[in-house]
Amino acid sequence: MKLIWLILLLTCFNAWADSSTSTPKDIALYTYHYMPPYVINSDTETGLLYDVADFFNRQQSNYHFSVSYIPRKRLNHLLDTQKFDGMMIGVNPLWFKDSDHTTYLWSEPLMRDQDEIISHSNAPIEFNNTEVFYGKSVGGIFGFRYHTIDTLVDNGVMMRIDTSNESQLINMLIKKRFDFAIVSRATTLFYQTLLEQNQQLYFSSRPHDQYIRYIMAPKTLQTEFKAINTLIKKLNKDPEWQQKMLKYQTFLQPIEPTLENK
């Protein structure tokens, strides 16, 4: 009988030891918005998205979150073939044709954002209606979709010129290679300061789009996704996070804890 109790005791001890020394499960927070201030330097892991991942890691021990880049074309293929096994950070349901939140898992709101219509201050464009774009040329990013603009381009009333990244986009706009561009406000403000071009860019009083960024995941990650909403609520209440947002000097604002998903 003593031997049986000893075996049971050792079994329980081993089970406890295994659970206490288990390593966190790695969860990738993917983004195709590989631009400041979301990602400033991937080598040093600086940027707004890295700050979110760091906060998540400090608030719990079951998972280890890390930020990784994925091209939108590659992401679309993985989603279409149901092989995507990570989470997307900073995305919106409309970009994935999932406005009713039925195809994928969607978190509590992470942050507000908006895409600006910017033009050269010597030839400012005010977005009063779509007719102001007729005969104009717009700068964009390869692979990105702009719902209002792309329709006009397809109808042949304006021209689109694509660039590789936001820095190149803003530089080409300053050189007047096209009439206007569409860029995230946070990114525009970052490069505007970096390039010391505060006086050469004009912001339309009406933006191209306003939206909320969320975290998205396939339904196969239902268990892992349960922790996300709790972490986001903690993030948006955290004073340190408020200071982080001020540090980036962006339009982005933490979502109020009482705001409901839309």
JSON list of N, CA and C in Angstrom, two decimals, residues 115-189:
[
{"chain": "A", "resi": 115, "resn": "ASP", "atom": "N", "xyz": [-7.28, 57.02, -42.90]},
{"chain": "A", "resi": 115, "resn": "ASP", "atom": "CA", "xyz": [-6.42, 57.24, -44.06]},
{"chain": "A", "resi": 115, "resn": "ASP", "atom": "C", "xyz": [-6.67, 58.63, -44.60]},
{"chain": "A", "resi": 116, "resn": "GLU", "atom": "N", "xyz": [-5.60, 59.38, -44.78]},
{"chain": "A", "resi": 116, "resn": "GLU", "atom": "CA", "xyz": [-5.70, 60.76, -45.21]},
{"chain": "A", "resi": 116, "resn": "GLU", "atom": "C", "xyz": [-5.53, 60.89, -46.73]},
{"chain": "A", "resi": 117, "resn": "ILE", "atom": "N", "xyz": [-6.14, 61.90, -47.28]},
{"chain": "A", "resi": 117, "resn": "ILE", "atom": "CA", "xyz": [-5.86, 62.34, -48.64]},
{"chain": "A", "resi": 117, "resn": "ILE", "atom": "C", "xyz": [-4.93, 63.52, -48.53]},
{"chain": "A", "resi": 118, "resn": "ILE", "atom": "N", "xyz": [-3.68, 63.33, -48.97]},
{"chain": "A", "resi": 118, "resn": "ILE", "atom": "CA", "xyz": [-2.68, 64.38, -48.87]},
{"chain": "A", "resi": 118, "resn": "ILE", "atom": "C", "xyz": [-2.26, 64.82, -50.27]},
{"chain": "A", "resi": 119, "resn": "SER", "atom": "N", "xyz": [-1.98, 66.09, -50.38]},
{"chain": "A", "resi": 119, "resn": "SER", "atom": "CA", "xyz": [-1.54, 66.66, -51.66]},
{"chain": "A", "resi": 119, "resn": "SER", "atom": "C", "xyz": [-0.44, 67.69, -51.37]},
{"chain": "A", "resi": 120, "resn": "HIS", "atom": "N", "xyz": [0.19, 68.18, -52.43]},
{"chain": "A", "resi": 120, "resn": "HIS", "atom": "CA", "xyz": [1.22, 69.21, -52.24]},
{"chain": "A", "resi": 120, "resn": "HIS", "atom": "C", "xyz": [0.55, 70.52, -51.87]},
{"chain": "A", "resi": 121, "resn": "SER", "atom": "N", "xyz": [1.14, 71.24, -50.94]},
{"chain": "A", "resi": 121, "resn": "SER", "atom": "CA", "xyz": [0.54, 72.49, -50.47]},
{"chain": "A", "resi": 121, "resn": "SER", "atom": "C", "xyz": [0.41, 73.53, -51.57]},
{"chain": "A", "resi": 122, "resn": "ASN", "atom": "N", "xyz": [1.22, 73.40, -52.64]},
{"chain": "A", "resi": 122, "resn": "ASN", "atom": "CA", "xyz": [1.11, 74.33, -53.77]},
{"chain": "A", "resi": 122, "resn": "ASN", "atom": "C", "xyz": [-0.05, 74.01, -54.69]},
{"chain": "A", "resi": 123, "resn": "ALA", "atom": "N", "xyz": [-0.59, 72.79, -54.56]},
{"chain": "A", "resi": 123, "resn": "ALA", "atom": "CA", "xyz": [-1.74, 72.38, -55.38]},
{"chain": "A", "resi": 123, "resn": "ALA", "atom": "C", "xyz": [-2.67, 71.53, -54.51]},
{"chain": "A", "resi": 124, "resn": "PRO", "atom": "N", "xyz": [-3.25, 72.12, -53.49]},
{"chain": "A", "resi": 124, "resn": "PRO", "atom": "CA", "xyz": [-4.05, 71.37, -52.52]},
{"chain": "A", "resi": 124, "resn": "PRO", "atom": "C", "xyz": [-5.34, 70.79, -53.13]},
{"chain": "A", "resi": 125, "resn": "ILE", "atom": "N", "xyz": [-5.70, 69.60, -52.65]},
{"chain": "A", "resi": 125, "resn": "ILE", "atom": "CA", "xyz": [-6.93, 68.96, -53.08]},
{"chain": "A", "resi": 125, "resn": "ILE", "atom": "C", "xyz": [-7.82, 68.76, -51.86]},
{"chain": "A", "resi": 126, "resn": "GLU", "atom": "N", "xyz": [-9.03, 69.28, -51.94]},
{"chain": "A", "resi": 126, "resn": "GLU", "atom": "CA", "xyz": [-10.00, 69.11, -50.87]},
{"chain": "A", "resi": 126, "resn": "GLU", "atom": "C", "xyz": [-11.05, 68.11, -51.33]},
{"chain": "A", "resi": 127, "resn": "PHE", "atom": "N", "xyz": [-11.23, 67.05, -50.54]},
{"chain": "A", "resi": 127, "resn": "PHE", "atom": "CA", "xyz": [-12.13, 65.95, -50.90]},
{"chain": "A", "resi": 127, "resn": "PHE", "atom": "C", "xyz": [-13.58, 66.34, -50.56]},
{"chain": "A", "resi": 128, "resn": "ASN", "atom": "N", "xyz": [-14.19, 67.17, -51.42]},
{"chain": "A", "resi": 128, "resn": "ASN", "atom": "CA", "xyz": [-15.59, 67.54, -51.24]},
{"chain": "A", "resi": 128, "resn": "ASN", "atom": "C", "xyz": [-16.51, 66.49, -51.84]},
{"chain": "A", "resi": 129, "resn": "ASN", "atom": "N", "xyz": [-16.10, 65.96, -52.98]},
{"chain": "A", "resi": 129, "resn": "ASN", "atom": "CA", "xyz": [-16.83, 64.90, -53.67]},
{"chain": "A", "resi": 129, "resn": "ASN", "atom": "C", "xyz": [-15.86, 64.20, -54.62]},
{"chain": "A", "resi": 130, "resn": "THR", "atom": "N", "xyz": [-16.28, 63.09, -55.18]},
{"chain": "A", "resi": 130, "resn": "THR", "atom": "CA", "xyz": [-15.36, 62.30, -56.01]},
{"chain": "A", "resi": 130, "resn": "THR", "atom": "C", "xyz": [-14.99, 63.00, -57.32]},
{"chain": "A", "resi": 131, "resn": "GLU", "atom": "N", "xyz": [-15.78, 63.99, -57.73]},
{"chain": "A", "resi": 131, "resn": "GLU", "atom": "CA", "xyz": [-15.49, 64.67, -58.99]},
{"chain": "A", "resi": 131, "resn": "GLU", "atom": "C", "xyz": [-14.18, 65.46, -58.94]},
{"chain": "A", "resi": 132, "resn": "VAL", "atom": "N", "xyz": [-13.72, 65.80, -57.73]},
{"chain": "A", "resi": 132, "resn": "VAL", "atom": "CA", "xyz": [-12.46, 66.55, -57.63]},
{"chain": "A", "resi": 132, "resn": "VAL", "atom": "C", "xyz": [-11.27, 65.68, -58.06]},
{"chain": "A", "resi": 133, "resn": "PHE", "atom": "N", "xyz": [-11.47, 64.37, -58.14]},
{"chain": "A", "resi": 133, "resn": "PHE", "atom": "CA", "xyz": [-10.39, 63.47, -58.54]},
{"chain": "A", "resi": 133, "resn": "PHE", "atom": "C", "xyz": [-10.34, 63.22, -60.04]},
{"chain": "A", "resi": 134, "resn": "TYR", "atom": "N", "xyz": [-11.37, 63.66, -60.77]},
{"chain": "A", "resi": 134, "resn": "TYR", "atom": "CA", "xyz": [-11.40, 63.42, -62.21]},
{"chain": "A", "resi": 134, "resn": "TYR", "atom": "C", "xyz": [-10.19, 64.06, -62.89]},
{"chain": "A", "resi": 135, "resn": "GLY", "atom": "N", "xyz": [-9.50, 63.27, -63.71]},
{"chain": "A", "resi": 135, "resn": "GLY", "atom": "CA", "xyz": [-8.33, 63.76, -64.42]},
{"chain": "A", "resi": 135, "resn": "GLY", "atom": "C", "xyz": [-7.08, 63.85, -63.58]},
{"chain": "A", "resi": 136, "resn": "LYS", "atom": "N", "xyz": [-7.16, 63.44, -62.33]},
{"chain": "A", "resi": 136, "resn": "LYS", "atom": "CA", "xyz": [-6.00, 63.51, -61.43]},
{"chain": "A", "resi": 136, "resn": "LYS", "atom": "C", "xyz": [-5.25, 62.17, -61.41]},
{"chain": "A", "resi": 137, "resn": "SER", "atom": "N", "xyz": [-4.06, 62.21, -60.85]},
{"chain": "A", "resi": 137, "resn": "SER", "atom": "CA", "xyz": [-3.27, 61.00, -60.63]},
{"chain": "A", "resi": 137, "resn": "SER", "atom": "C", "xyz": [-3.08, 60.81, -59.12]},
{"chain": "A", "resi": 138, "resn": "VAL", "atom": "N", "xyz": [-3.20, 59.58, -58.66]},
{"chain": "A", "resi": 138, "resn": "VAL", "atom": "CA", "xyz": [-3.09, 59.28, -57.24]},
{"chain": "A", "resi": 138, "resn": "VAL", "atom": "C", "xyz": [-1.94, 58.30, -57.00]},
{"chain": "A", "resi": 139, "resn": "GLY", "atom": "N", "xyz": [-1.24, 58.50, -55.92]},
{"chain": "A", "resi": 139, "resn": "GLY", "atom": "CA", "xyz": [-0.18, 57.58, -55.52]},
{"chain": "A", "resi": 139, "resn": "GLY", "atom": "C", "xyz": [-0.69, 56.59, -54.50]},
{"chain": "A", "resi": 140, "resn": "GLY", "atom": "N", "xyz": [-0.33, 55.34, -54.67]},
{"chain": "A", "resi": 140, "resn": "GLY", "atom": "CA", "xyz": [-0.74, 54.29, -53.73]},
{"chain": "A", "resi": 140, "resn": "GLY", "atom": "C", "xyz": [0.38, 53.30, -53.48]},
{"chain": "A", "resi": 141, "resn": "ILE", "atom": "N", "xyz": [0.07, 52.25, -52.73]},
{"chain": "A", "resi": 141, "resn": "ILE", "atom": "CA", "xyz": [1.04, 51.22, -52.41]},
{"chain": "A", "resi": 141, "resn": "ILE", "atom": "C", "xyz": [0.64, 49.93, -53.13]},
{"chain": "A", "resi": 142, "resn": "PHE", "atom": "N", "xyz": [1.63, 49.24, -53.70]},
{"chain": "A", "resi": 142, "resn": "PHE", "atom": "CA", "xyz": [1.36, 47.98, -54.38]},
{"chain": "A", "resi": 142, "resn": "PHE", "atom": "C", "xyz": [0.57, 47.04, -53.47]},
{"chain": "A", "resi": 143, "resn": "GLY", "atom": "N", "xyz": [-0.52, 46.49, -54.00]},
{"chain": "A", "resi": 143, "resn": "GLY", "atom": "CA", "xyz": [-1.30, 45.50, -53.26]},
{"chain": "A", "resi": 143, "resn": "GLY", "atom": "C", "xyz": [-2.37, 46.08, -52.36]},
{"chain": "A", "resi": 144, "resn": "PHE", "atom": "N", "xyz": [-2.35, 47.39, -52.11]},
{"chain": "A", "resi": 144, "resn": "PHE", "atom": "CA", "xyz": [-3.35, 48.02, -51.26]},
{"chain": "A", "resi": 144, "resn": "PHE", "atom": "C", "xyz": [-4.58, 48.38, -52.09]},
{"chain": "A", "resi": 145, "resn": "ARG", "atom": "N", "xyz": [-5.75, 48.29, -51.45]},
{"chain": "A", "resi": 145, "resn": "ARG", "atom": "CA", "xyz": [-7.00, 48.65, -52.12]},
{"chain": "A", "resi": 145, "resn": "ARG", "atom": "C", "xyz": [-7.56, 49.93, -51.48]},
{"chain": "A", "resi": 146, "resn": "TYR", "atom": "N", "xyz": [-8.03, 50.83, -52.33]},
{"chain": "A", "resi": 146, "resn": "TYR", "atom": "CA", "xyz": [-8.63, 52.09, -51.88]},
{"chain": "A", "resi": 146, "resn": "TYR", "atom": "C", "xyz": [-10.03, 52.16, -52.50]},
{"chain": "A", "resi": 147, "resn": "HIS", "atom": "N", "xyz": [-11.05, 51.90, -51.70]},
{"chain": "A", "resi": 147, "resn": "HIS", "atom": "CA", "xyz": [-12.38, 51.64, -52.24]},
{"chain": "A", "resi": 147, "resn": "HIS", "atom": "C", "xyz": [-12.92, 52.75, -53.12]},
{"chain": "A", "resi": 148, "resn": "THR", "atom": "N", "xyz": [-12.78, 54.00, -52.70]},
{"chain": "A", "resi": 148, "resn": "THR", "atom": "CA", "xyz": [-13.30, 55.11, -53.50]},
{"chain": "A", "resi": 148, "resn": "THR", "atom": "C", "xyz": [-12.47, 55.32, -54.76]},
{"chain": "A", "resi": 149, "resn": "ILE", "atom": "N", "xyz": [-11.17, 55.33, -54.59]},
{"chain": "A", "resi": 149, "resn": "ILE", "atom": "CA", "xyz": [-10.26, 55.63, -55.69]},
{"chain": "A", "resi": 149, "resn": "ILE", "atom": "C", "xyz": [-10.24, 54.54, -56.74]},
{"chain": "A", "resi": 150, "resn": "ASP", "atom": "N", "xyz": [-10.18, 53.28, -56.32]},
{"chain": "A", "resi": 150, "resn": "ASP", "atom": "CA", "xyz": [-10.06, 52.17, -57.27]},
{"chain": "A", "resi": 150, "resn": "ASP", "atom": "C", "xyz": [-11.24, 52.10, -58.23]},
{"chain": "A", "resi": 151, "resn": "THR", "atom": "N", "xyz": [-12.41, 52.47, -57.75]},
{"chain": "A", "resi": 151, "resn": "THR", "atom": "CA", "xyz": [-13.58, 52.49, -58.63]},
{"chain": "A", "resi": 151, "resn": "THR", "atom": "C", "xyz": [-13.42, 53.54, -59.72]},
{"chain": "A", "resi": 152, "resn": "LEU", "atom": "N", "xyz": [-12.90, 54.71, -59.36]},
{"chain": "A", "resi": 152, "resn": "LEU", "atom": "CA", "xyz": [-12.69, 55.78, -60.34]},
{"chain": "A", "resi": 152, "resn": "LEU", "atom": "C", "xyz": [-11.60, 55.39, -61.33]},
{"chain": "A", "resi": 153, "resn": "VAL", "atom": "N", "xyz": [-10.55, 54.72, -60.85]},
{"chain": "A", "resi": 153, "resn": "VAL", "atom": "CA", "xyz": [-9.48, 54.26, -61.73]},
{"chain": "A", "resi": 153, "resn": "VAL", "atom": "C", "xyz": [-10.02, 53.24, -62.72]},
{"chain": "A", "resi": 154, "resn": "ASP", "atom": "N", "xyz": [-10.82, 52.29, -62.22]},
{"chain": "A", "resi": 154, "resn": "ASP", "atom": "CA", "xyz": [-11.41, 51.27, -63.09]},
{"chain": "A", "resi": 154, "resn": "ASP", "atom": "C", "xyz": [-12.33, 51.89, -64.15]},
{"chain": "A", "resi": 155, "resn": "ASN", "atom": "N", "xyz": [-12.96, 52.99, -63.79]},
{"chain": "A", "resi": 155, "resn": "ASN", "atom": "CA", "xyz": [-13.86, 53.68, -64.74]},
{"chain": "A", "resi": 155, "resn": "ASN", "atom": "C", "xyz": [-13.11, 54.59, -65.71]},
{"chain": "A", "resi": 156, "resn": "GLY", "atom": "N", "xyz": [-11.79, 54.69, -65.53]},
{"chain": "A", "resi": 156, "resn": "GLY", "atom": "CA", "xyz": [-10.97, 55.44, -66.46]},
{"chain": "A", "resi": 156, "resn": "GLY", "atom": "C", "xyz": [-10.99, 56.94, -66.31]},
{"chain": "A", "resi": 157, "resn": "VAL", "atom": "N", "xyz": [-11.48, 57.45, -65.16]},
{"chain": "A", "resi": 157, "resn": "VAL", "atom": "CA", "xyz": [-11.55, 58.91, -64.99]},
{"chain": "A", "resi": 157, "resn": "VAL", "atom": "C", "xyz": [-10.34, 59.47, -64.25]},
{"chain": "A", "resi": 158, "resn": "MET", "atom": "N", "xyz": [-9.46, 58.60, -63.79]},
{"chain": "A", "resi": 158, "resn": "MET", "atom": "CA", "xyz": [-8.23, 59.05, -63.14]},
{"chain": "A", "resi": 158, "resn": "MET", "atom": "C", "xyz": [-7.18, 57.95, -63.23]},
{"chain": "A", "resi": 159, "resn": "MET", "atom": "N", "xyz": [-5.94, 58.27, -62.85]},
{"chain": "A", "resi": 159, "resn": "MET", "atom": "CA", "xyz": [-4.83, 57.33, -62.99]},
{"chain": "A", "resi": 159, "resn": "MET", "atom": "C", "xyz": [-4.22, 57.04, -61.62]},
{"chain": "A", "resi": 160, "resn": "ARG", "atom": "N", "xyz": [-3.81, 55.80, -61.41]},
{"chain": "A", "resi": 160, "resn": "ARG", "atom": "CA", "xyz": [-3.15, 55.40, -60.17]},
{"chain": "A", "resi": 160, "resn": "ARG", "atom": "C", "xyz": [-1.71, 55.00, -60.45]},
{"chain": "A", "resi": 161, "resn": "ILE", "atom": "N", "xyz": [-0.79, 55.51, -59.61]},
{"chain": "A", "resi": 161, "resn": "ILE", "atom": "CA", "xyz": [0.64, 55.18, -59.70]},
{"chain": "A", "resi": 161, "resn": "ILE", "atom": "C", "xyz": [1.04, 54.53, -58.39]},
{"chain": "A", "resi": 162, "resn": "ASP", "atom": "N", "xyz": [1.53, 53.30, -58.44]},
{"chain": "A", "resi": 162, "resn": "ASP", "atom": "CA", "xyz": [1.87, 52.57, -57.22]},
{"chain": "A", "resi": 162, "resn": "ASP", "atom": "C", "xyz": [3.35, 52.69, -56.88]},
{"chain": "A", "resi": 163, "resn": "THR", "atom": "N", "xyz": [3.64, 52.70, -55.59]},
{"chain": "A", "resi": 163, "resn": "THR", "atom": "CA", "xyz": [5.01, 52.73, -55.08]},
{"chain": "A", "resi": 163, "resn": "THR", "atom": "C", "xyz": [5.21, 51.57, -54.11]},
{"chain": "A", "resi": 164, "resn": "SER", "atom": "N", "xyz": [6.44, 51.39, -53.68]},
{"chain": "A", "resi": 164, "resn": "SER", "atom": "CA", "xyz": [6.76, 50.24, -52.83]},
{"chain": "A", "resi": 164, "resn": "SER", "atom": "C", "xyz": [6.42, 50.45, -51.37]},
{"chain": "A", "resi": 165, "resn": "ASN", "atom": "N", "xyz": [6.54, 51.69, -50.88]},
{"chain": "A", "resi": 165, "resn": "ASN", "atom": "CA", "xyz": [6.31, 51.94, -49.46]},
{"chain": "A", "resi": 165, "resn": "ASN", "atom": "C", "xyz": [5.89, 53.39, -49.24]},
{"chain": "A", "resi": 166, "resn": "GLU", "atom": "N", "xyz": [5.53, 53.69, -48.01]},
{"chain": "A", "resi": 166, "resn": "GLU", "atom": "CA", "xyz": [4.99, 55.01, -47.68]},
{"chain": "A", "resi": 166, "resn": "GLU", "atom": "C", "xyz": [6.04, 56.12, -47.76]},
{"chain": "A", "resi": 167, "resn": "SER", "atom": "N", "xyz": [7.27, 55.81, -47.41]},
{"chain": "A", "resi": 167, "resn": "SER", "atom": "CA", "xyz": [8.33, 56.82, -47.50]},
{"chain": "A", "resi": 167, "resn": "SER", "atom": "C", "xyz": [8.52, 57.26, -48.94]},
{"chain": "A", "resi": 168, "resn": "GLN", "atom": "N", "xyz": [8.56, 56.30, -49.85]},
{"chain": "A", "resi": 168, "resn": "GLN", "atom": "CA", "xyz": [8.69, 56.61, -51.28]},
{"chain": "A", "resi": 168, "resn": "GLN", "atom": "C", "xyz": [7.47, 57.37, -51.78]},
{"chain": "A", "resi": 169, "resn": "LEU", "atom": "N", "xyz": [6.31, 56.98, -51.28]},
{"chain": "A", "resi": 169, "resn": "LEU", "atom": "CA", "xyz": [5.06, 57.62, -51.69]},
{"chain": "A", "resi": 169, "resn": "LEU", "atom": "C", "xyz": [5.07, 59.11, -51.35]},
{"chain": "A", "resi": 170, "resn": "ILE", "atom": "N", "xyz": [5.44, 59.43, -50.12]},
{"chain": "A", "resi": 170, "resn": "ILE", "atom": "CA", "xyz": [5.43, 60.83, -49.68]},
{"chain": "A", "resi": 170, "resn": "ILE", "atom": "C", "xyz": [6.53, 61.63, -50.40]},
{"chain": "A", "resi": 171, "resn": "ASN", "atom": "N", "xyz": [7.69, 61.02, -50.60]},
{"chain": "A", "resi": 171, "resn": "ASN", "atom": "CA", "xyz": [8.77, 61.70, -51.32]},
{"chain": "A", "resi": 171, "resn": "ASN", "atom": "C", "xyz": [8.36, 62.03, -52.75]},
{"chain": "A", "resi": 172, "resn": "MET", "atom": "N", "xyz": [7.67, 61.08, -53.41]},
{"chain": "A", "resi": 172, "resn": "MET", "atom": "CA", "xyz": [7.24, 61.32, -54.79]},
{"chain": "A", "resi": 172, "resn": "MET", "atom": "C", "xyz": [6.15, 62.39, -54.85]},
{"chain": "A", "resi": 173, "resn": "LEU", "atom": "N", "xyz": [5.29, 62.44, -53.82]},
{"chain": "A", "resi": 173, "resn": "LEU", "atom": "CA", "xyz": [4.27, 63.48, -53.78]},
{"chain": "A", "resi": 173, "resn": "LEU", "atom": "C", "xyz": [4.92, 64.85, -53.64]},
{"chain": "A", "resi": 174, "resn": "ILE", "atom": "N", "xyz": [5.92, 64.96, -52.78]},
{"chain": "A", "resi": 174, "resn": "ILE", "atom": "CA", "xyz": [6.63, 66.23, -52.59]},
{"chain": "A", "resi": 174, "resn": "ILE", "atom": "C", "xyz": [7.29, 66.68, -53.90]},
{"chain": "A", "resi": 175, "resn": "LYS", "atom": "N", "xyz": [7.74, 65.69, -54.71]},
{"chain": "A", "resi": 175, "resn": "LYS", "atom": "CA", "xyz": [8.34, 66.00, -56.01]},
{"chain": "A", "resi": 175, "resn": "LYS", "atom": "C", "xyz": [7.30, 66.17, -57.11]},
{"chain": "A", "resi": 176, "resn": "LYS", "atom": "N", "xyz": [6.02, 66.09, -56.73]},
{"chain": "A", "resi": 176, "resn": "LYS", "atom": "CA", "xyz": [4.88, 66.30, -57.64]},
{"chain": "A", "resi": 176, "resn": "LYS", "atom": "C", "xyz": [4.85, 65.27, -58.77]},
{"chain": "A", "resi": 177, "resn": "ARG", "atom": "N", "xyz": [5.16, 64.02, -58.45]},
{"chain": "A", "resi": 177, "resn": "ARG", "atom": "CA", "xyz": [5.07, 62.95, -59.45]},
{"chain": "A", "resi": 177, "resn": "ARG", "atom": "C", "xyz": [3.62, 62.52, -59.66]},
{"chain": "A", "resi": 178, "resn": "PHE", "atom": "N", "xyz": [2.76, 62.83, -58.72]},
{"chain": "A", "resi": 178, "resn": "PHE", "atom": "CA", "xyz": [1.32, 62.65, -58.88]},
{"chain": "A", "resi": 178, "resn": "PHE", "atom": "C", "xyz": [0.62, 63.72, -58.08]},
{"chain": "A", "resi": 179, "resn": "ASP", "atom": "N", "xyz": [-0.71, 63.80, -58.23]},
{"chain": "A", "resi": 179, "resn": "ASP", "atom": "CA", "xyz": [-1.46, 64.91, -57.65]},
{"chain": "A", "resi": 179, "resn": "ASP", "atom": "C", "xyz": [-1.76, 64.75, -56.16]},
{"chain": "A", "resi": 180, "resn": "PHE", "atom": "N", "xyz": [-2.01, 63.54, -55.73]},
{"chain": "A", "resi": 180, "resn": "PHE", "atom": "CA", "xyz": [-2.30, 63.31, -54.32]},
{"chain": "A", "resi": 180, "resn": "PHE", "atom": "C", "xyz": [-2.03, 61.86, -53.97]},
{"chain": "A", "resi": 181, "resn": "ALA", "atom": "N", "xyz": [-2.07, 61.57, -52.67]},
{"chain": "A", "resi": 181, "resn": "ALA", "atom": "CA", "xyz": [-1.80, 60.20, -52.21]},
{"chain": "A", "resi": 181, "resn": "ALA", "atom": "C", "xyz": [-2.72, 59.87, -51.05]},
{"chain": "A", "resi": 182, "resn": "ILE", "atom": "N", "xyz": [-2.85, 58.59, -50.75]},
{"chain": "A", "resi": 182, "resn": "ILE", "atom": "CA", "xyz": [-3.65, 58.14, -49.62]},
{"chain": "A", "resi": 182, "resn": "ILE", "atom": "C", "xyz": [-2.74, 57.38, -48.67]},
{"chain": "A", "resi": 183, "resn": "VAL", "atom": "N", "xyz": [-2.60, 57.91, -47.46]},
{"chain": "A", "resi": 183, "resn": "VAL", "atom": "CA", "xyz": [-1.69, 57.33, -46.47]},
{"chain": "A", "resi": 183, "resn": "VAL", "atom": "C", "xyz": [-2.34, 57.41, -45.09]},
{"chain": "A", "resi": 184, "resn": "SER", "atom": "N", "xyz": [-2.06, 56.43, -44.26]},
{"chain": "A", "resi": 184, "resn": "SER", "atom": "CA", "xyz": [-2.51, 56.48, -42.87]},
{"chain": "A", "resi": 184, "resn": "SER", "atom": "C", "xyz": [-2.02, 57.78, -42.23]},
{"chain": "A", "resi": 185, "resn": "ARG", "atom": "N", "xyz": [-2.88, 58.42, -41.45]},
{"chain": "A", "resi": 185, "resn": "ARG", "atom": "CA", "xyz": [-2.51, 59.68, -40.80]},
{"chain": "A", "resi": 185, "resn": "ARG", "atom": "C", "xyz": [-1.29, 59.49, -39.90]},
{"chain": "A", "resi": 186, "resn": "ALA", "atom": "N", "xyz": [-1.27, 58.40, -39.14]},
{"chain": "A", "resi": 186, "resn": "ALA", "atom": "CA", "xyz": [-0.14, 58.15, -38.24]},
{"chain": "A", "resi": 186, "resn": "ALA", "atom": "C", "xyz": [1.17, 58.06, -39.01]},
{"chain": "A", "resi": 187, "resn": "THR", "atom": "N", "xyz": [1.14, 57.37, -40.15]},
{"chain": "A", "resi": 187, "resn": "THR", "atom": "CA", "xyz": [2.35, 57.22, -40.97]},
{"chain": "A", "resi": 187, "resn": "THR", "atom": "C", "xyz": [2.75, 58.54, -41.60]},
{"chain": "A", "resi": 188, "resn": "THR", "atom": "N", "xyz": [1.78, 59.29, -42.09]},
{"chain": "A", "resi": 188, "resn": "THR", "atom": "CA", "xyz": [2.08, 60.58, -42.71]},
{"chain": "A", "resi": 188, "resn": "THR", "atom": "C", "xyz": [2.75, 61.53, -41.72]},
{"chain": "A", "resi": 189, "resn": "LEU", "atom": "N", "xyz": [2.21, 61.62, -40.51]},
{"chain": "A", "resi": 189, "resn": "LEU", "atom": "CA", "xyz": [2.79, 62.50, -39.50]},
{"chain": "A", "resi": 189, "resn": "LEU", "atom": "C", "xyz": [4.20, 62.07, -39.14]}
]
